PDB file of C-alpha atoms in Angstrom:
ATOM      1  CA  ASP A  10     -13.409 -16.288  -3.577  1.00  0.00           C
ATOM      2  CA  ALA A  11     -11.162 -14.534  -6.076  1.00  0.00           C
ATOM      3  CA  GLY A  12      -8.926 -11.841  -4.734  1.00  0.00           C
ATOM      4  CA  VAL A  13      -7.858  -8.678  -6.514  1.00  0.00           C
ATOM      5  CA  THR A  14      -6.503  -9.431  -9.975  1.00  0.00           C
ATOM      6  CA  GLN A  15      -4.450  -7.206 -12.259  1.00  0.00           C
ATOM      7  CA  SER A  16      -3.411  -7.452 -15.866  1.00  0.00           C
ATOM      8  CA  PRO A  17      -1.001  -7.581 -17.473  1.00  0.00           C
ATOM      9  CA  THR A  18       1.681  -8.838 -15.112  1.00  0.00           C
ATOM     10  CA  HIS A  19       4.494  -7.109 -16.942  1.00  0.00           C
ATOM     11  CA  LEU A  20       4.558  -4.462 -19.640  1.00  0.00           C
ATOM     12  CA  ILE A  21       7.282  -2.744 -21.627  1.00  0.00           C
ATOM     13  CA  LYS A  22       6.624   0.564 -23.377  1.00  0.00           C
ATOM     14  CA  THR A  23       8.692   3.345 -24.901  1.00  0.00           C
ATOM     15  CA  ARG A  24       8.719   7.016 -23.992  1.00  0.00           C
ATOM     16  CA  GLY A  25       5.754   8.967 -25.315  1.00  0.00           C
ATOM     17  CA  GLN A  26       3.479   5.958 -25.623  1.00  0.00           C
ATOM     18  CA  GLN A  27       0.253   5.414 -23.756  1.00  0.00           C
ATOM     19  CA  VAL A  28      -0.548   2.466 -21.486  1.00  0.00           C
ATOM     20  CA  THR A  29      -3.672   0.976 -19.913  1.00  0.00           C
ATOM     21  CA  LEU A  30      -3.559  -1.219 -16.824  1.00  0.00           C
ATOM     22  CA  ARG A  31      -6.536  -3.205 -15.586  1.00  0.00           C
ATOM     23  CA  CYS A  32      -7.820  -4.248 -12.175  1.00  0.00           C
ATOM     24  CA  SER A  33     -10.663  -6.503 -11.081  1.00  0.00           C
ATOM     25  CA  PRO A  34     -11.641  -6.018  -7.457  1.00  0.00           C
ATOM     26  CA  LYS A  35     -12.166  -8.738  -4.903  1.00  0.00           C
ATOM     27  CA  SER A  36     -15.612 -10.271  -5.094  1.00  0.00           C
ATOM     28  CA  GLY A  37     -18.123  -8.057  -3.302  1.00  0.00           C
ATOM     29  CA  HIS A  38     -15.940  -4.947  -3.380  1.00  0.00           C
ATOM     30  CA  ASP A  39     -17.052  -1.762  -5.093  1.00  0.00           C
ATOM     31  CA  THR A  40     -14.141   0.632  -4.611  1.00  0.00           C
ATOM     32  CA  VAL A  41     -10.756   0.598  -6.329  1.00  0.00           C
ATOM     33  CA  SER A  42      -7.611   2.532  -5.475  1.00  0.00           C
ATOM     34  CA  TRP A  43      -4.395   2.725  -7.479  1.00  0.00           C
ATOM     35  CA  TYR A  44      -0.835   3.130  -6.187  1.00  0.00           C
ATOM     36  CA  GLN A  45       2.521   3.629  -7.887  1.00  0.00           C
ATOM     37  CA  GLN A  46       5.586   2.023  -6.352  1.00  0.00           C
ATOM     38  CA  ALA A  47       8.912   3.120  -7.804  1.00  0.00           C
ATOM     39  CA  LEU A  48      11.884   0.836  -7.296  1.00  0.00           C
ATOM     40  CA  GLY A  49      13.173   0.979  -3.727  1.00  0.00           C
ATOM     41  CA  GLN A  50      10.317   3.126  -2.469  1.00  0.00           C
ATOM     42  CA  GLY A  51       6.977   2.700  -0.766  1.00  0.00           C
ATOM     43  CA  PRO A  52       3.757   2.869  -2.771  1.00  0.00           C
ATOM     44  CA  GLN A  53       2.247   6.290  -3.497  1.00  0.00           C
ATOM     45  CA  PHE A  54      -1.472   6.872  -3.805  1.00  0.00           C
ATOM     46  CA  ILE A  55      -2.681   7.844  -7.284  1.00  0.00           C
ATOM     47  CA  PHE A  56      -6.479   7.912  -7.015  1.00  0.00           C
ATOM     48  CA  GLN A  57      -9.591   6.135  -5.753  1.00  0.00           C
ATOM     49  CA  TYR A  58     -12.719   5.252  -7.736  1.00  0.00           C
ATOM     50  CA  TYR A  59     -16.172   4.676  -6.321  1.00  0.00           C
ATOM     51  CA  GLU A  60     -19.501   4.617  -8.169  1.00  0.00           C
ATOM     52  CA  GLU A  61     -17.595   5.158 -11.409  1.00  0.00           C
ATOM     53  CA  GLU A  62     -16.193   8.497 -10.250  1.00  0.00           C
ATOM     54  CA  GLU A  63     -12.784   9.609  -9.067  1.00  0.00           C
ATOM     55  CA  ARG A  64     -13.254  10.418  -5.374  1.00  0.00           C
ATOM     56  CA  GLN A  65      -9.734  11.144  -4.195  1.00  0.00           C
ATOM     57  CA  ARG A  66      -6.518  11.941  -5.986  1.00  0.00           C
ATOM     58  CA  GLY A  67      -2.910  12.026  -4.930  1.00  0.00           C
ATOM     59  CA  ASN A  68      -0.181  14.269  -6.254  1.00  0.00           C
ATOM     60  CA  PHE A  69      -0.017  12.932  -9.798  1.00  0.00           C
ATOM     61  CA  PRO A  70      -0.233  14.854 -13.094  1.00  0.00           C
ATOM     62  CA  ASP A  71      -3.201  14.735 -15.439  1.00  0.00           C
ATOM     63  CA  ARG A  72      -1.328  12.235 -17.600  1.00  0.00           C
ATOM     64  CA  PHE A  73      -2.628   9.712 -15.100  1.00  0.00           C
ATOM     65  CA  SER A  74      -6.319   9.047 -15.542  1.00  0.00           C
ATOM     66  CA  GLY A  75      -8.670   6.266 -14.681  1.00  0.00           C
ATOM     67  CA  HIS A  76     -12.025   4.736 -15.185  1.00  0.00           C
ATOM     68  CA  GLN A  77     -14.339   2.471 -13.262  1.00  0.00           C
ATOM     69  CA  PHE A  78     -16.890   0.284 -14.989  1.00  0.00           C
ATOM     70  CA  PRO A  79     -20.363  -0.744 -13.809  1.00  0.00           C
ATOM     71  CA  ASN A  80     -18.964  -4.132 -12.734  1.00  0.00           C
ATOM     72  CA  TYR A  81     -16.537  -2.217 -10.436  1.00  0.00           C
ATOM     73  CA  SER A  82     -13.433  -3.142 -12.411  1.00  0.00           C
ATOM     74  CA  SER A  83     -11.067  -0.295 -13.134  1.00  0.00           C
ATOM     75  CA  GLU A  84      -8.462   0.914 -15.602  1.00  0.00           C
ATOM     76  CA  LEU A  85      -5.461   3.140 -15.057  1.00  0.00           C
ATOM     77  CA  ASN A  86      -4.309   5.071 -18.116  1.00  0.00           C
ATOM     78  CA  VAL A  87      -1.004   6.861 -18.427  1.00  0.00           C
ATOM     79  CA  ASN A  88      -0.347   9.102 -21.426  1.00  0.00           C
ATOM     80  CA  ALA A  89       2.935  10.432 -22.791  1.00  0.00           C
ATOM     81  CA  LEU A  90       4.992   7.962 -20.817  1.00  0.00           C
ATOM     82  CA  LEU A  91       8.225   9.124 -19.182  1.00  0.00           C
ATOM     83  CA  LEU A  92      11.148   7.032 -18.030  1.00  0.00           C
ATOM     84  CA  GLY A  93      10.159   7.941 -14.471  1.00  0.00           C
ATOM     85  CA  ASP A  94       6.817   6.197 -14.887  1.00  0.00           C
ATOM     86  CA  SER A  95       8.618   2.858 -14.665  1.00  0.00           C
ATOM     87  CA  ALA A  96       7.223   1.281 -11.507  1.00  0.00           C
ATOM     88  CA  LEU A  97       5.059  -1.397  -9.984  1.00  0.00           C
ATOM     89  CA  TYR A  98       1.428  -0.320 -10.167  1.00  0.00           C
ATOM     90  CA  LEU A  99      -0.721  -1.729  -7.399  1.00  0.00           C
ATOM     91  CA  CYS A 100      -4.479  -1.880  -7.309  1.00  0.00           C
ATOM     92  CA  ALA A 101      -6.403  -2.214  -4.042  1.00  0.00           C
ATOM     93  CA  SER A 102     -10.093  -2.838  -3.587  1.00  0.00           C
ATOM     94  CA  SER A 103     -12.452  -2.328  -0.663  1.00  0.00           C
ATOM     95  CA  LEU A 104     -16.117  -2.504   0.233  1.00  0.00           C
ATOM     96  CA  GLY A 105     -17.007   1.163   0.322  1.00  0.00           C
ATOM     97  CA  ARG A 106     -14.659   4.095   0.234  1.00  0.00           C
ATOM     98  CA  TRP A 107     -13.505   3.519   3.813  1.00  0.00           C
ATOM     99  CA  GLY A 108     -13.399  -0.269   3.903  1.00  0.00           C
ATOM    100  CA  PHE A 109     -10.349  -2.425   4.470  1.00  0.00           C
ATOM    101  CA  GLN A 110      -8.150  -2.465   1.367  1.00  0.00           C
ATOM    102  CA  PHE A 111      -6.951  -5.668  -0.240  1.00  0.00           C
ATOM    103  CA  PHE A 112      -4.039  -5.361  -2.657  1.00  0.00           C
ATOM    104  CA  GLY A 113      -3.516  -7.096  -5.969  1.00  0.00           C
ATOM    105  CA  PRO A 114      -0.226  -8.559  -7.226  1.00  0.00           C
ATOM    106  CA  GLY A 115       0.610  -5.468  -9.271  1.00  0.00           C
ATOM    107  CA  THR A 116       1.617  -4.703 -12.846  1.00  0.00           C
ATOM    108  CA  ARG A 117       5.271  -3.979 -13.453  1.00  0.00           C
ATOM    109  CA  LEU A 118       5.665  -1.270 -16.098  1.00  0.00           C
ATOM    110  CA  THR A 119       9.016  -0.602 -17.733  1.00  0.00           C
ATOM    111  CA  VAL A 120       9.425   2.498 -19.901  1.00  0.00           C
ATOM    112  CA  LEU A 121      12.430   2.482 -22.244  1.00  0.00           C
TER     113      LEU A 121
ATOM    114  CA  ALA B   2       6.833  16.473   4.896  1.00  0.00           C
ATOM    115  CA  GLN B   3       7.303  12.774   5.309  1.00  0.00           C
ATOM    116  CA  LYS B   4       4.511  11.330   7.340  1.00  0.00           C
ATOM    117  CA  ILE B   5       5.863   7.822   7.830  1.00  0.00           C
ATOM    118  CA  THR B   6       9.493   7.257   8.756  1.00  0.00           C
ATOM    119  CA  GLN B   7      11.248   3.931   8.696  1.00  0.00           C
ATOM    120  CA  THR B   8      14.861   4.518   9.665  1.00  0.00           C
ATOM    121  CA  GLN B   9      16.167   0.998   8.989  1.00  0.00           C
ATOM    122  CA  PRO B  10      16.739   0.443   5.252  1.00  0.00           C
ATOM    123  CA  GLY B  11      17.895  -3.102   5.978  1.00  0.00           C
ATOM    124  CA  MET B  12      17.870  -5.500   8.900  1.00  0.00           C
ATOM    125  CA  PHE B  13      19.375  -8.922   9.518  1.00  0.00           C
ATOM    126  CA  VAL B  14      18.077 -11.436  12.035  1.00  0.00           C
ATOM    127  CA  GLN B  15      19.020 -14.991  12.873  1.00  0.00           C
ATOM    128  CA  GLU B  16      16.381 -17.619  12.290  1.00  0.00           C
ATOM    129  CA  LYS B  17      14.191 -18.240  15.380  1.00  0.00           C
ATOM    130  CA  GLU B  18      15.147 -14.909  16.951  1.00  0.00           C
ATOM    131  CA  ALA B  19      12.857 -11.895  17.394  1.00  0.00           C
ATOM    132  CA  VAL B  20      13.276  -8.659  15.457  1.00  0.00           C
ATOM    133  CA  THR B  21      11.810  -5.171  15.775  1.00  0.00           C
ATOM    134  CA  LEU B  22      11.182  -2.965  12.759  1.00  0.00           C
ATOM    135  CA  ASP B  23      10.813   0.712  13.565  1.00  0.00           C
ATOM    136  CA  CYS B  24       8.111   3.085  12.372  1.00  0.00           C
ATOM    137  CA  THR B  25       7.317   6.632  13.411  1.00  0.00           C
ATOM    138  CA  TYR B  26       4.484   8.701  12.023  1.00  0.00           C
ATOM    139  CA  ASP B  27       3.285  12.255  11.925  1.00  0.00           C
ATOM    140  CA  THR B  28      -0.350  13.295  12.019  1.00  0.00           C
ATOM    141  CA  SER B  29      -2.536  15.901  13.667  1.00  0.00           C
ATOM    142  CA  ASP B  30      -5.640  13.721  13.395  1.00  0.00           C
ATOM    143  CA  GLN B  31      -7.044  12.157  16.553  1.00  0.00           C
ATOM    144  CA  SER B  32      -8.446   9.166  14.683  1.00  0.00           C
ATOM    145  CA  TYR B  33      -6.103   7.229  12.437  1.00  0.00           C
ATOM    146  CA  GLY B  34      -5.036   3.708  11.607  1.00  0.00           C
ATOM    147  CA  LEU B  35      -1.603   2.193  11.300  1.00  0.00           C
ATOM    148  CA  PHE B  36      -0.832  -0.856   9.192  1.00  0.00           C
ATOM    149  CA  TRP B  37       2.111  -3.102   8.491  1.00  0.00           C
ATOM    150  CA  TYR B  38       2.481  -4.892   5.178  1.00  0.00           C
ATOM    151  CA  LYS B  39       4.946  -7.499   3.949  1.00  0.00           C
ATOM    152  CA  GLN B  40       6.039  -7.390   0.332  1.00  0.00           C
ATOM    153  CA  PRO B  41       7.950 -10.415  -0.978  1.00  0.00           C
ATOM    154  CA  SER B  42       9.833 -10.245  -4.243  1.00  0.00           C
ATOM    155  CA  SER B  43       6.641 -11.183  -6.096  1.00  0.00           C
ATOM    156  CA  GLY B  44       5.343  -7.681  -5.358  1.00  0.00           C
ATOM    157  CA  GLU B  45       2.023  -8.349  -3.646  1.00  0.00           C
ATOM    158  CA  MET B  46       1.347  -6.373  -0.467  1.00  0.00           C
ATOM    159  CA  ILE B  47       0.410  -8.804   2.289  1.00  0.00           C
ATOM    160  CA  PHE B  48      -1.457  -7.348   5.268  1.00  0.00           C
ATOM    161  CA  LEU B  49       0.128  -8.264   8.607  1.00  0.00           C
ATOM    162  CA  ILE B  50      -1.371  -6.211  11.409  1.00  0.00           C
ATOM    163  CA  TYR B  51      -3.496  -3.144  12.195  1.00  0.00           C
ATOM    164  CA  GLN B  52      -3.577  -0.705  15.107  1.00  0.00           C
ATOM    165  CA  GLY B  53      -6.281   1.907  15.575  1.00  0.00           C
ATOM    166  CA  SER B  54      -5.388   5.112  17.339  1.00  0.00           C
ATOM    167  CA  TYR B  55      -8.030   4.507  20.009  1.00  0.00           C
ATOM    168  CA  ASP B  56      -7.094   0.898  20.631  1.00  0.00           C
ATOM    169  CA  GLU B  57      -5.895   0.627  24.190  1.00  0.00           C
ATOM    170  CA  GLN B  58      -4.048  -2.641  23.744  1.00  0.00           C
ATOM    171  CA  ASN B  59      -1.239  -3.389  21.329  1.00  0.00           C
ATOM    172  CA  ALA B  60      -2.376  -5.435  18.349  1.00  0.00           C
ATOM    173  CA  THR B  61      -1.172  -9.014  17.955  1.00  0.00           C
ATOM    174  CA  GLU B  62      -1.566 -11.463  15.063  1.00  0.00           C
ATOM    175  CA  GLY B  63       0.217 -14.745  15.573  1.00  0.00           C
ATOM    176  CA  ARG B  64       3.973 -14.085  15.481  1.00  0.00           C
ATOM    177  CA  TYR B  65       3.405 -10.395  14.755  1.00  0.00           C
ATOM    178  CA  SER B  66       2.799  -7.750  17.389  1.00  0.00           C
ATOM    179  CA  LEU B  67       2.708  -4.004  17.192  1.00  0.00           C
ATOM    180  CA  ASN B  68       4.410  -1.934  19.873  1.00  0.00           C
ATOM    181  CA  PHE B  69       2.216   1.165  19.788  1.00  0.00           C
ATOM    182  CA  GLN B  70       3.443   4.214  21.701  1.00  0.00           C
ATOM    183  CA  LYS B  71       0.970   6.952  20.897  1.00  0.00           C
ATOM    184  CA  ALA B  72       2.713   9.799  22.730  1.00  0.00           C
ATOM    185  CA  ARG B  73       5.939   9.068  20.869  1.00  0.00           C
ATOM    186  CA  LYS B  74       4.059   8.493  17.604  1.00  0.00           C
ATOM    187  CA  SER B  75       5.712   5.163  17.037  1.00  0.00           C
ATOM    188  CA  ALA B  76       4.278   1.857  15.833  1.00  0.00           C
ATOM    189  CA  ASN B  77       7.057  -0.695  15.747  1.00  0.00           C
ATOM    190  CA  LEU B  78       6.492  -4.188  14.361  1.00  0.00           C
ATOM    191  CA  VAL B  79       7.845  -7.102  16.372  1.00  0.00           C
ATOM    192  CA  ILE B  80       8.267 -10.459  14.658  1.00  0.00           C
ATOM    193  CA  SER B  81       8.908 -13.308  17.046  1.00  0.00           C
ATOM    194  CA  ALA B  82      10.632 -16.573  16.151  1.00  0.00           C
ATOM    195  CA  SER B  83      11.778 -15.392  12.711  1.00  0.00           C
ATOM    196  CA  GLN B  84      11.501 -17.818   9.819  1.00  0.00           C
ATOM    197  CA  LEU B  85      13.389 -17.890   6.510  1.00  0.00           C
ATOM    198  CA  GLY B  86      10.105 -17.061   4.770  1.00  0.00           C
ATOM    199  CA  ASP B  87       9.964 -13.756   6.646  1.00  0.00           C
ATOM    200  CA  SER B  88      12.692 -12.355   4.384  1.00  0.00           C
ATOM    201  CA  ALA B  89      10.963  -9.540   2.483  1.00  0.00           C
ATOM    202  CA  MET B  90      10.325  -5.791   2.410  1.00  0.00           C
ATOM    203  CA  TYR B  91       8.187  -4.489   5.252  1.00  0.00           C
ATOM    204  CA  PHE B  92       6.150  -1.311   4.972  1.00  0.00           C
ATOM    205  CA  CYS B  93       4.507   0.755   7.670  1.00  0.00           C
ATOM    206  CA  ALA B  94       1.478   2.703   6.463  1.00  0.00           C
ATOM    207  CA  MET B  95      -0.981   5.200   7.867  1.00  0.00           C
ATOM    208  CA  ARG B  96      -4.552   5.430   6.646  1.00  0.00           C
ATOM    209  CA  GLU B  97      -5.742   8.939   5.856  1.00  0.00           C
ATOM    210  CA  VAL B  98      -9.499   9.433   5.795  1.00  0.00           C
ATOM    211  CA  ASP B  99     -11.655  12.352   4.741  1.00  0.00           C
ATOM    212  CA  ASN B 100     -15.228  12.890   3.582  1.00  0.00           C
ATOM    213  CA  TYR B 101     -14.365  11.609   0.098  1.00  0.00           C
ATOM    214  CA  GLY B 102     -12.570   8.411   0.903  1.00  0.00           C
ATOM    215  CA  GLN B 103      -9.307   7.007   2.147  1.00  0.00           C
ATOM    216  CA  ASN B 104      -5.760   6.505   1.039  1.00  0.00           C
ATOM    217  CA  PHE B 105      -2.653   4.968   2.512  1.00  0.00           C
ATOM    218  CA  VAL B 106       0.600   6.801   3.120  1.00  0.00           C
ATOM    219  CA  PHE B 107       3.482   4.353   3.107  1.00  0.00           C
ATOM    220  CA  GLY B 108       6.954   4.608   4.565  1.00  0.00           C
ATOM    221  CA  PRO B 109      10.078   3.813   2.524  1.00  0.00           C
ATOM    222  CA  GLY B 110      10.235   0.279   3.861  1.00  0.00           C
ATOM    223  CA  THR B 111      12.729  -1.978   5.628  1.00  0.00           C
ATOM    224  CA  ARG B 112      14.301  -4.969   3.933  1.00  0.00           C
ATOM    225  CA  LEU B 113      14.464  -7.867   6.394  1.00  0.00           C
ATOM    226  CA  SER B 114      16.847 -10.742   5.772  1.00  0.00           C
ATOM    227  CA  VAL B 115      16.537 -13.846   7.942  1.00  0.00           C
ATOM    228  CA  LEU B 116      19.765 -15.808   8.218  1.00  0.00           C
ATOM    229  CA  PRO B 117      19.809 -19.608   8.668  1.00  0.00           C
TER     230      PRO B 117
END
């Protein structure tokens, strides 16, 4: 039973570029949530996707957008990257919008 | 306003001893859930223990127990018989739920170092 997987593991971008991060939920899960964890801080909620729609959103600008595919996998897109976007991006999946969340290993994004 | 407070940025404990990691929370909801996660240097958030606001008994999972004091809004994690592999960041989190879904609010974390 595969757990939550994320790709890539690490990524380096420069300011102003765009980035796409990917997440495959745990088998049987249909809901994906994304979190940003800056260095030395706790994770912060970005948004949650269910039935291919954004259901909840945290306090993040429109530069952060997402998508969920029919197979429940999800992408996080960040446009016009800033140095402050450097962080570990965590994906969590659950069965249903209120189910127990399982976290993936994260993608570490560095913006130079 | 910060909803989850962890006042110990770093803690040291001797191997085989017990340690308590503090967590206080702020909510006006009657129904909520409190979680503790361990995050090793690899980055993955590992679920340790859960306490529901209506649970009458403190949660326990192996060497982990949660000292839940609802009136004081505290949910401290107790690790008994510390092991070297317990060295990691520990996060307290509260689950927020509404009609649209859920999200987790995390505290700033406590770095635990277990000394041989």
